[in-house]
Amino acid sequence: MLITSFQNSVPKLGEPTVPPSVIRCLRLVGRLLAATAAVVGLVAVFLALIAATDGAGSGLAAWSATVGIAAAAAIWRGRRRSWRGRIVPFLPVLVAAALTLSVCVPTVPTTRHHPPALSFVTTEHWRLSTGSRVAVYHYPPAANSPRQRVPLVYLNGGPVRGISVLDHRFLQRLAGQGYDVYAYEQAGGGRSDLLPMDQYSITRSVHDLGAFVSKVGKGRADVLGFSSGAVVLTRALADPAVADRLRRAVIAEPGPMDGPTARMAAQKGRPSARGIAPAMTGPRSTRVPRYAVAFGLMRLGLLSPDNGLVGQAEGDNAFTAADLGSDTASAYCARDAHRIPVEDTERNFSFSAAASLRIQQTIKDSPSIAPQLRRSRTPAMLMMAECSSQVRQWQTTVLADDPAIRRTQYMPGVGHHMWNGLGDNDRRAAAVITAFLQDKPAPLPDYPTRADIPAFLRDHK
């Protein structure tokens, strides 16, 4: 018996021994992994409930439900343990509750804080007949230049983004060439008043343009629309009530004009600086859990623009230029990746992500406007960038469907933001625009024409 006991107590040759300390360590690691998995699972449940409740009550509805479910599960797991053992299942609950509660607490004001006034131009506010109250900027024609008889209205991109300082400089250049320039920030953008979320739509934007041109009070106006502003202008040309107020239209780098266009196969221009330019610096709201969740879920379509998590005003206050990430770089040619200019100041930047998504959705949901656009009679010009980040078919569809487009100017050496302060880009863009508005010979060849579209799409990939 003694010999047998001794033999059983001695490890057999080749049989590994595991020290008790290692066993305890492995058990601890196992518990930590289980606790981490529990926290991750609770966070996932919370995010699912945020989406399911559309962020109701600033996310507190989802938070309360998550914590309640987790606490009930912890009580069930610890029902047969000692009092110390009953505490352990609650530790992941407490960690998850703290993490998810940060999504429910605002870190910026929840009432709209508009950007401060600009030092170089007066900000006016006009109440339009549509009910929108918009911020207006007026650059009178330079005294030493031949005055143009028709005012020029500028529609910036976004949608629902403030006019950048870079764009203001370009407007000053046009005024220096004798143009009476007016620009307004579309409802919800910049220093303009917000609208109820359900009132944002591409149709409202078109009606606001018509009301603004009428309020200029000088008969018809020329309009320069850029990016999403070009979409508003294109749709205005398809609306006779608005088109009658426009003398000439410059459609610069348009987005999709309607639902069918938005669903077209994507083909873009020459390589942009996206992915190769240095990352934007500055504060990012998306590094704050609340806004990372809100903007992320909205972008994925899991939260509505009018959600209960982050209100429109709070979202506008939170969003920063750095949150645009590589979107800014995509507006420049790859060759300009390391000299992209600062488009705006931190104090002037303004963008409403929720209202922008809402307007974009109304475009995607809209039927084709091609039948109406084919009846357009307003002389128009299309501007296209070599390194365009816009889908080529968005641009060529406008060219194909608008018979009143008199010329197309393909701008070499520039990206989506064609006037950008680099080299002589501003001068070249201004020369193209003013030549058309004054019915003078084009600085560039008329290219592509409608007949060129198939070859253009084939050759400019």
Short mmCIF file of C-alpha atoms in Angstrom, two decimals:
data_model
loop_
_atom_site.label_atom_id
_atom_site.label_comp_id
_atom_site.label_asym_id
_atom_site.label_seq_id
_atom_site.Cartn_x
_atom_site.Cartn_y
_atom_site.Cartn_z
CA MET A 1 0.00 0.00 0.00
CA LEU A 2 2.78 2.44 0.95
CA ILE A 3 4.68 1.64 -2.21
CA THR A 4 1.58 2.04 -4.36
CA SER A 5 0.74 5.40 -2.77
CA PHE A 6 4.28 6.60 -3.29
CA GLN A 7 4.24 5.53 -6.93
CA ASN A 8 0.95 7.33 -7.57
CA SER A 9 2.32 10.51 -6.03
CA VAL A 10 5.37 10.62 -8.26
CA PRO A 11 4.78 12.05 -11.77
CA LYS A 12 5.32 9.57 -14.53
CA LEU A 13 8.18 10.12 -16.92
CA GLY A 14 7.16 12.55 -19.70
CA GLU A 15 3.96 13.60 -17.94
CA PRO A 16 3.86 17.45 -17.63
CA THR A 17 3.20 19.08 -14.30
CA VAL A 18 1.24 22.34 -14.00
CA PRO A 19 2.06 24.47 -10.98
CA PRO A 20 -0.97 25.60 -8.99
CA SER A 21 -0.03 29.25 -9.61
CA VAL A 22 -0.34 28.71 -13.38
CA ILE A 23 -3.72 27.07 -12.95
CA ARG A 24 -4.91 30.03 -10.90
CA CYS A 25 -3.58 32.42 -13.55
CA LEU A 26 -5.36 30.51 -16.33
CA ARG A 27 -8.59 30.59 -14.40
CA LEU A 28 -8.23 34.34 -13.87
CA VAL A 29 -7.59 34.89 -17.58
CA GLY A 30 -10.65 32.80 -18.37
CA ARG A 31 -12.79 34.89 -16.07
CA LEU A 32 -11.45 38.12 -17.56
CA LEU A 33 -12.19 36.89 -21.07
CA ALA A 34 -15.68 35.87 -20.03
CA ALA A 35 -16.25 39.26 -18.38
CA THR A 36 -14.95 41.07 -21.49
CA ALA A 37 -17.24 39.02 -23.71
CA ALA A 38 -20.14 39.89 -21.43
CA VAL A 39 -19.35 43.62 -21.66
CA VAL A 40 -19.03 43.45 -25.46
CA GLY A 41 -22.31 41.55 -25.65
CA LEU A 42 -24.10 44.14 -23.52
CA VAL A 43 -22.72 46.98 -25.63
CA ALA A 44 -23.96 45.20 -28.75
CA VAL A 45 -27.41 44.80 -27.17
CA PHE A 46 -27.38 48.51 -26.30
CA LEU A 47 -26.52 49.53 -29.87
CA ALA A 48 -29.22 47.24 -31.24
CA LEU A 49 -31.75 48.83 -28.89
CA ILE A 50 -30.56 52.33 -29.89
CA ALA A 51 -31.37 51.44 -33.49
CA ALA A 52 -34.66 49.74 -32.55
CA THR A 53 -35.86 52.72 -30.47
CA ASP A 54 -34.37 55.32 -32.88
CA GLY A 55 -32.38 56.71 -29.95
CA ALA A 56 -35.48 57.60 -27.92
CA GLY A 57 -34.93 59.82 -24.91
CA SER A 58 -31.32 60.67 -25.80
CA GLY A 59 -30.58 56.93 -25.72
CA LEU A 60 -31.80 56.46 -22.16
CA ALA A 61 -34.61 54.14 -23.23
CA ALA A 62 -32.07 51.73 -24.74
CA TRP A 63 -29.71 52.19 -21.78
CA SER A 64 -32.40 51.44 -19.17
CA ALA A 65 -33.54 48.34 -21.04
CA THR A 66 -29.97 47.06 -21.45
CA VAL A 67 -29.07 47.58 -17.79
CA GLY A 68 -32.37 46.05 -16.68
CA ILE A 69 -31.88 42.94 -18.79
CA ALA A 70 -28.25 42.60 -17.69
CA ALA A 71 -29.08 43.04 -13.99
CA ALA A 72 -31.82 40.40 -14.17
CA ALA A 73 -29.40 37.98 -15.84
CA ALA A 74 -26.75 38.68 -13.17
CA ILE A 75 -29.25 38.00 -10.38
CA TRP A 76 -30.24 34.70 -12.04
CA ARG A 77 -26.60 33.60 -12.43
CA GLY A 78 -25.76 34.34 -8.82
CA ARG A 79 -28.88 32.93 -7.20
CA ARG A 80 -27.10 29.84 -5.75
CA ARG A 81 -23.81 31.44 -4.85
CA SER A 82 -22.52 33.00 -1.65
CA TRP A 83 -23.03 36.71 -1.20
CA ARG A 84 -19.52 37.36 -2.54
CA GLY A 85 -20.16 35.11 -5.52
CA ARG A 86 -23.36 37.00 -6.31
CA ILE A 87 -21.39 40.24 -6.77
CA VAL A 88 -19.13 38.86 -9.53
CA PRO A 89 -21.81 38.67 -12.30
CA PHE A 90 -22.61 42.36 -11.67
CA LEU A 91 -19.10 43.59 -12.51
CA PRO A 92 -19.55 43.36 -16.34
CA VAL A 93 -22.97 44.99 -15.89
CA LEU A 94 -21.43 47.98 -14.09
CA VAL A 95 -18.66 48.36 -16.70
CA ALA A 96 -21.11 48.13 -19.61
CA ALA A 97 -23.53 50.54 -17.89
CA ALA A 98 -20.76 53.13 -17.50
CA LEU A 99 -19.57 52.75 -21.10
CA THR A 100 -23.02 52.98 -22.66
CA LEU A 101 -24.14 55.84 -20.40
CA SER A 102 -21.50 58.02 -22.10
CA VAL A 103 -23.54 57.70 -25.30
CA CYS A 104 -26.54 59.26 -23.54
CA VAL A 105 -24.83 62.40 -22.20
CA PRO A 106 -24.40 65.49 -24.48
CA THR A 107 -20.97 67.13 -24.49
CA VAL A 108 -21.92 70.18 -26.61
CA PRO A 109 -24.87 72.61 -26.34
CA THR A 110 -28.19 71.16 -27.45
CA THR A 111 -29.46 74.50 -28.80
CA ARG A 112 -27.97 75.80 -32.05
CA HIS A 113 -24.84 77.92 -31.74
CA HIS A 114 -24.26 79.63 -35.10
CA PRO A 115 -20.74 80.48 -36.28
CA PRO A 116 -19.61 84.00 -35.34
CA ALA A 117 -19.81 86.80 -37.91
CA LEU A 118 -17.18 86.98 -40.63
CA SER A 119 -14.85 89.95 -40.53
CA PHE A 120 -14.77 90.60 -44.28
CA VAL A 121 -18.46 90.51 -45.25
CA THR A 122 -21.72 91.47 -43.57
CA THR A 123 -24.15 88.69 -42.79
CA GLU A 124 -27.78 89.55 -43.52
CA HIS A 125 -30.80 87.37 -42.81
CA TRP A 126 -33.65 87.17 -45.30
CA ARG A 127 -37.03 85.59 -44.69
CA LEU A 128 -38.06 83.84 -47.92
CA SER A 129 -41.62 83.36 -49.08
CA THR A 130 -41.17 79.62 -48.42
CA GLY A 131 -40.73 80.32 -44.71
CA SER A 132 -36.97 79.67 -44.68
CA ARG A 133 -34.77 82.26 -42.97
CA VAL A 134 -31.36 82.22 -44.63
CA ALA A 135 -28.00 83.91 -44.09
CA VAL A 136 -27.11 86.12 -47.07
CA TYR A 137 -23.76 87.51 -48.21
CA HIS A 138 -23.49 90.31 -50.77
CA TYR A 139 -20.37 91.22 -52.71
CA PRO A 140 -21.07 94.36 -54.77
CA PRO A 141 -19.26 94.73 -58.09
CA ALA A 142 -15.84 96.36 -57.93
CA ALA A 143 -15.92 100.03 -58.85
CA ASN A 144 -13.01 99.74 -61.27
CA SER A 145 -14.54 96.90 -63.33
CA PRO A 146 -17.24 96.98 -66.02
CA ARG A 147 -20.48 96.29 -64.14
CA GLN A 148 -22.51 93.28 -65.26
CA ARG A 149 -26.21 94.05 -65.55
CA VAL A 150 -27.49 90.76 -64.09
CA PRO A 151 -26.79 89.66 -60.48
CA LEU A 152 -25.02 86.37 -59.90
CA VAL A 153 -26.32 83.96 -57.23
CA TYR A 154 -24.05 81.28 -55.78
CA LEU A 155 -25.33 77.94 -54.46
CA ASN A 156 -22.69 76.10 -52.43
CA GLY A 157 -22.33 72.36 -51.93
CA GLY A 158 -23.04 70.19 -48.94
CA PRO A 159 -25.94 69.81 -48.84
CA VAL A 160 -26.67 71.91 -45.71
CA ARG A 161 -23.10 73.08 -45.26
CA GLY A 162 -21.90 76.59 -44.52
CA ILE A 163 -20.08 78.50 -47.24
CA SER A 164 -16.34 77.99 -46.71
CA VAL A 165 -13.81 80.80 -46.51
CA LEU A 166 -12.24 79.37 -49.68
CA ASP A 167 -15.55 79.85 -51.53
CA HIS A 168 -15.95 83.36 -50.12
CA ARG A 169 -12.57 84.27 -51.63
CA PHE A 170 -13.71 83.01 -55.02
CA LEU A 171 -16.92 85.05 -54.78
CA GLN A 172 -14.80 88.12 -54.06
CA ARG A 173 -12.86 87.41 -57.24
CA LEU A 174 -16.08 87.32 -59.27
CA ALA A 175 -17.22 90.58 -57.70
CA GLY A 176 -13.85 92.04 -58.65
CA GLN A 177 -14.75 91.33 -62.28
CA GLY A 178 -17.90 93.44 -62.13
CA TYR A 179 -20.47 90.91 -60.88
CA ASP A 180 -23.06 91.76 -58.25
CA VAL A 181 -22.65 88.55 -56.28
CA TYR A 182 -25.17 87.16 -53.81
CA ALA A 183 -24.74 83.94 -51.87
CA TYR A 184 -26.91 82.34 -49.24
CA GLU A 185 -26.45 79.40 -46.94
CA GLN A 186 -29.29 76.99 -47.52
CA ALA A 187 -31.75 76.42 -44.68
CA GLY A 188 -30.07 74.63 -41.79
CA GLY A 189 -26.54 75.45 -42.96
CA GLY A 190 -24.06 77.97 -41.61
CA ARG A 191 -25.79 80.96 -40.09
CA SER A 192 -29.21 80.13 -41.56
CA ASP A 193 -32.05 79.01 -39.32
CA LEU A 194 -32.85 75.35 -38.90
CA LEU A 195 -35.99 73.74 -40.29
CA PRO A 196 -38.00 70.94 -38.72
CA MET A 197 -36.30 67.79 -39.96
CA ASP A 198 -39.29 66.64 -42.01
CA GLN A 199 -39.21 69.90 -44.01
CA TYR A 200 -35.77 69.31 -45.49
CA SER A 201 -36.09 68.06 -49.05
CA ILE A 202 -34.63 68.71 -52.48
CA THR A 203 -37.98 70.21 -53.50
CA ARG A 204 -37.82 72.71 -50.62
CA SER A 205 -34.27 73.63 -51.69
CA VAL A 206 -35.47 74.34 -55.25
CA HIS A 207 -38.35 76.47 -54.00
CA ASP A 208 -35.98 78.38 -51.71
CA LEU A 209 -33.77 79.16 -54.73
CA GLY A 210 -36.75 80.51 -56.66
CA ALA A 211 -37.83 82.61 -53.68
CA PHE A 212 -34.31 83.94 -53.18
CA VAL A 213 -33.86 84.99 -56.81
CA SER A 214 -37.21 86.77 -56.68
CA LYS A 215 -36.17 88.59 -53.50
CA VAL A 216 -32.95 89.84 -55.07
CA GLY A 217 -35.41 92.23 -56.73
CA LYS A 218 -33.62 92.75 -60.02
CA GLY A 219 -35.61 90.54 -62.34
CA ARG A 220 -33.83 87.42 -63.48
CA ALA A 221 -30.44 86.30 -62.20
CA ASP A 222 -27.54 84.12 -63.28
CA VAL A 223 -26.92 81.17 -60.95
CA LEU A 224 -23.71 79.25 -60.26
CA GLY A 225 -24.40 75.94 -58.52
CA PHE A 226 -21.59 73.77 -57.20
CA SER A 227 -21.83 70.07 -56.20
CA SER A 228 -25.13 69.59 -54.34
CA GLY A 229 -25.87 73.22 -55.18
CA ALA A 230 -25.59 72.16 -58.83
CA VAL A 231 -28.23 69.49 -58.14
CA VAL A 232 -30.60 72.15 -56.80
CA LEU A 233 -29.91 74.25 -59.90
CA THR A 234 -30.44 71.31 -62.29
CA ARG A 235 -33.78 70.51 -60.70
CA ALA A 236 -34.69 74.21 -60.82
CA LEU A 237 -34.13 74.12 -64.59
CA ALA A 238 -36.73 71.32 -64.73
CA ASP A 239 -39.26 73.46 -62.82
CA PRO A 240 -40.67 76.15 -65.17
CA ALA A 241 -41.84 78.33 -62.27
CA VAL A 242 -38.26 78.65 -61.03
CA ALA A 243 -36.46 78.40 -64.39
CA ASP A 244 -38.30 81.50 -65.68
CA ARG A 245 -36.40 83.54 -63.09
CA LEU A 246 -32.98 82.36 -64.29
CA ARG A 247 -31.12 84.01 -67.17
CA ARG A 248 -28.16 81.63 -67.33
CA ALA A 249 -27.08 78.62 -65.28
CA VAL A 250 -23.60 77.24 -64.54
CA ILE A 251 -23.81 73.61 -63.35
CA ALA A 252 -20.46 72.81 -61.71
CA GLU A 253 -19.66 69.22 -60.71
CA PRO A 254 -23.24 68.09 -60.00
CA GLY A 255 -24.28 65.17 -57.82
CA PRO A 256 -27.18 62.86 -58.80
CA MET A 257 -30.20 64.83 -59.98
CA ASP A 258 -32.84 62.18 -59.15
CA GLY A 259 -33.38 58.62 -57.97
CA PRO A 260 -32.59 56.82 -61.26
CA THR A 261 -29.37 58.83 -61.64
CA ALA A 262 -28.33 58.08 -58.05
CA ARG A 263 -28.59 54.35 -58.76
CA MET A 264 -26.37 54.42 -61.85
CA ALA A 265 -23.15 52.42 -61.98
CA ALA A 266 -20.26 54.37 -60.52
CA GLN A 267 -17.42 55.65 -62.69
CA LYS A 268 -15.23 58.49 -61.48
CA GLY A 269 -12.50 60.71 -62.92
CA ARG A 270 -8.72 60.55 -62.66
CA PRO A 271 -7.33 59.51 -59.24
CA SER A 272 -8.05 61.93 -56.40
CA ALA A 273 -6.00 62.53 -53.25
CA ARG A 274 -8.32 60.31 -51.22
CA GLY A 275 -6.30 57.76 -49.27
CA ILE A 276 -2.90 59.35 -49.95
CA ALA A 277 -3.26 62.84 -48.44
CA PRO A 278 -2.20 63.39 -44.81
CA ALA A 279 -5.04 62.87 -42.36
CA MET A 280 -6.94 65.97 -41.37
CA THR A 281 -5.97 67.42 -38.03
CA GLY A 282 -8.18 69.03 -35.41
CA PRO A 283 -10.87 67.94 -32.98
CA ARG A 284 -13.27 65.20 -34.07
CA SER A 285 -16.71 64.67 -32.64
CA THR A 286 -16.50 61.06 -33.80
CA ARG A 287 -13.94 60.42 -31.07
CA VAL A 288 -16.69 61.08 -28.53
CA PRO A 289 -18.79 57.91 -28.01
CA ARG A 290 -22.12 59.76 -28.25
CA TYR A 291 -21.43 61.31 -31.65
CA ALA A 292 -19.49 58.36 -33.02
CA VAL A 293 -22.56 56.20 -32.39
CA ALA A 294 -25.07 58.78 -33.67
CA PHE A 295 -23.28 59.74 -36.89
CA GLY A 296 -22.17 56.17 -37.54
CA LEU A 297 -25.65 54.68 -37.21
CA MET A 298 -27.18 57.50 -39.28
CA ARG A 299 -24.68 56.89 -42.04
CA LEU A 300 -25.54 53.19 -41.99
CA GLY A 301 -29.24 54.02 -42.16
CA LEU A 302 -29.89 52.48 -38.72
CA LEU A 303 -30.92 55.82 -37.19
CA SER A 304 -33.26 58.28 -38.85
CA PRO A 305 -32.06 61.88 -39.38
CA ASP A 306 -34.78 62.95 -36.94
CA ASN A 307 -33.70 60.46 -34.28
CA GLY A 308 -34.12 60.89 -30.54
CA LEU A 309 -30.45 60.29 -29.70
CA VAL A 310 -28.84 63.49 -30.97
CA GLY A 311 -31.04 66.41 -31.99
CA GLN A 312 -30.36 68.43 -35.13
CA ALA A 313 -28.96 71.45 -33.27
CA GLU A 314 -26.67 69.35 -31.08
CA GLY A 315 -25.40 67.42 -34.08
CA ASP A 316 -24.64 70.65 -35.94
CA ASN A 317 -22.74 72.00 -32.93
CA ALA A 318 -20.75 68.79 -32.56
CA PHE A 319 -19.72 68.09 -36.17
CA THR A 320 -16.24 69.35 -37.12
CA ALA A 321 -14.24 69.72 -40.33
CA ALA A 322 -11.99 66.85 -39.24
CA ASP A 323 -15.06 64.60 -39.12
CA LEU A 324 -15.20 64.83 -42.91
CA GLY A 325 -12.05 62.72 -42.98
CA SER A 326 -10.96 61.76 -46.49
CA ASP A 327 -13.99 63.44 -48.10
CA THR A 328 -12.01 66.68 -48.30
CA ALA A 329 -9.01 64.96 -49.91
CA SER A 330 -11.31 63.39 -52.51
CA ALA A 331 -12.00 66.90 -53.88
CA TYR A 332 -8.36 67.31 -55.03
CA CYS A 333 -6.16 65.61 -57.61
CA ALA A 334 -3.70 62.98 -56.42
CA ARG A 335 -0.84 65.28 -57.45
CA ASP A 336 -2.09 67.84 -54.92
CA ALA A 337 -2.28 65.36 -52.02
CA HIS A 338 0.42 67.08 -50.02
CA ARG A 339 -0.64 70.66 -50.65
CA ILE A 340 -4.39 70.57 -50.02
CA PRO A 341 -5.38 74.03 -48.78
CA VAL A 342 -7.26 74.72 -45.58
CA GLU A 343 -10.76 75.24 -46.96
CA ASP A 344 -12.30 76.79 -43.88
CA THR A 345 -11.63 78.02 -40.38
CA GLU A 346 -12.68 76.02 -37.37
CA ARG A 347 -14.95 78.88 -36.25
CA ASN A 348 -16.68 79.26 -39.62
CA PHE A 349 -17.16 75.56 -40.45
CA SER A 350 -20.73 74.29 -40.23
CA PHE A 351 -22.34 71.10 -41.46
CA SER A 352 -25.62 69.41 -40.60
CA ALA A 353 -25.05 65.70 -41.15
CA ALA A 354 -28.66 64.77 -40.32
CA ALA A 355 -30.30 67.35 -42.60
CA SER A 356 -27.82 66.50 -45.36
CA LEU A 357 -28.71 62.81 -45.20
CA ARG A 358 -32.41 63.72 -45.20
CA ILE A 359 -32.08 65.79 -48.40
CA GLN A 360 -29.94 63.15 -50.09
CA GLN A 361 -32.58 60.55 -49.30
CA THR A 362 -35.31 62.68 -50.90
CA ILE A 363 -33.19 62.81 -54.06
CA LYS A 364 -32.76 59.03 -54.05
CA ASP A 365 -36.49 58.57 -53.54
CA SER A 366 -37.51 61.00 -56.30
CA PRO A 367 -38.65 59.87 -59.75
CA SER A 368 -36.80 60.81 -62.91
CA ILE A 369 -36.83 64.52 -63.79
CA ALA A 370 -35.51 63.83 -67.31
CA PRO A 371 -38.89 64.48 -69.05
CA GLN A 372 -39.12 67.91 -67.42
CA LEU A 373 -35.44 68.74 -67.93
CA ARG A 374 -35.72 67.98 -71.64
CA ARG A 375 -38.10 70.94 -71.91
CA SER A 376 -35.59 73.36 -70.36
CA ARG A 377 -34.82 76.53 -72.33
CA THR A 378 -32.50 78.32 -69.89
CA PRO A 379 -28.99 78.57 -71.41
CA ALA A 380 -26.67 76.45 -69.28
CA MET A 381 -23.05 75.37 -69.05
CA LEU A 382 -21.70 72.18 -67.45
CA MET A 383 -18.31 72.21 -65.68
CA MET A 384 -16.48 68.91 -65.08
CA ALA A 385 -13.19 68.33 -63.25
CA GLU A 386 -10.44 66.02 -64.44
CA CYS A 387 -9.99 64.39 -61.02
CA SER A 388 -13.67 64.46 -60.16
CA SER A 389 -14.81 62.45 -57.15
CA GLN A 390 -18.35 62.65 -58.51
CA VAL A 391 -19.74 59.78 -60.55
CA ARG A 392 -19.25 60.63 -64.22
CA GLN A 393 -22.73 59.42 -65.12
CA TRP A 394 -24.24 62.01 -62.75
CA GLN A 395 -22.64 64.66 -64.94
CA THR A 396 -23.15 63.13 -68.37
CA THR A 397 -26.83 62.44 -67.62
CA VAL A 398 -27.39 66.16 -67.09
CA LEU A 399 -25.61 66.84 -70.38
CA ALA A 400 -27.68 64.23 -72.21
CA ASP A 401 -31.05 65.33 -70.81
CA ASP A 402 -30.76 69.13 -70.84
CA PRO A 403 -30.98 70.39 -74.43
CA ALA A 404 -30.22 73.95 -73.29
CA ILE A 405 -26.64 73.15 -72.24
CA ARG A 406 -24.66 75.24 -74.71
CA ARG A 407 -21.16 74.26 -73.72
CA THR A 408 -19.25 71.85 -71.49
CA GLN A 409 -15.91 72.79 -69.95
CA TYR A 410 -13.68 69.91 -68.89
CA MET A 411 -11.26 71.44 -66.40
CA PRO A 412 -7.80 69.81 -66.53
CA GLY A 413 -5.59 69.61 -63.46
CA VAL A 414 -8.28 70.11 -60.84
CA GLY A 415 -10.46 67.96 -58.62
CA HIS A 416 -14.06 68.32 -57.51
CA HIS A 417 -13.35 71.64 -55.75
CA MET A 418 -12.31 73.43 -58.92
CA TRP A 419 -11.62 76.85 -57.37
CA ASN A 420 -9.26 76.03 -54.54
CA GLY A 421 -6.59 78.70 -54.32
CA LEU A 422 -3.88 76.45 -55.79
CA GLY A 423 -1.82 77.86 -58.67
CA ASP A 424 -4.03 79.61 -61.19
CA ASN A 425 -7.06 77.37 -60.62
CA ASP A 426 -9.27 80.22 -59.37
CA ARG A 427 -8.39 82.39 -62.35
CA ARG A 428 -9.11 79.57 -64.82
CA ALA A 429 -12.45 78.72 -63.20
CA ALA A 430 -13.47 82.38 -63.15
CA ALA A 431 -12.50 82.77 -66.82
CA VAL A 432 -14.69 79.81 -67.83
CA ILE A 433 -17.67 81.07 -65.81
CA THR A 434 -17.50 84.70 -66.90
CA ALA A 435 -16.98 83.82 -70.57
CA PHE A 436 -20.21 81.84 -70.57
CA LEU A 437 -22.22 84.40 -68.62
CA GLN A 438 -21.11 87.13 -71.02
CA ASP A 439 -21.64 84.90 -74.08
CA LYS A 440 -17.98 85.15 -75.06
CA PRO A 441 -15.83 82.41 -76.67
CA ALA A 442 -15.01 79.59 -74.27
CA PRO A 443 -11.43 79.45 -72.92
CA LEU A 444 -11.50 75.65 -73.34
CA PRO A 445 -12.85 73.33 -76.04
CA ASP A 446 -16.53 72.43 -75.81
CA TYR A 447 -15.92 68.94 -74.47
CA PRO A 448 -17.52 66.53 -74.02
CA THR A 449 -20.47 67.19 -76.28
CA ARG A 450 -23.52 64.92 -76.19
CA ALA A 451 -22.07 62.92 -79.08
CA ASP A 452 -18.83 62.49 -77.10
CA ILE A 453 -20.46 60.91 -74.03
CA PRO A 454 -19.86 57.21 -74.87
CA ALA A 455 -16.21 57.80 -75.77
CA PHE A 456 -15.73 60.13 -72.78
CA LEU A 457 -17.01 57.50 -70.34
CA ARG A 458 -14.76 54.92 -71.97
CA ASP A 459 -11.60 57.04 -72.05
CA HIS A 460 -11.82 58.94 -68.76
CA LYS A 461 -11.68 56.25 -66.13
#
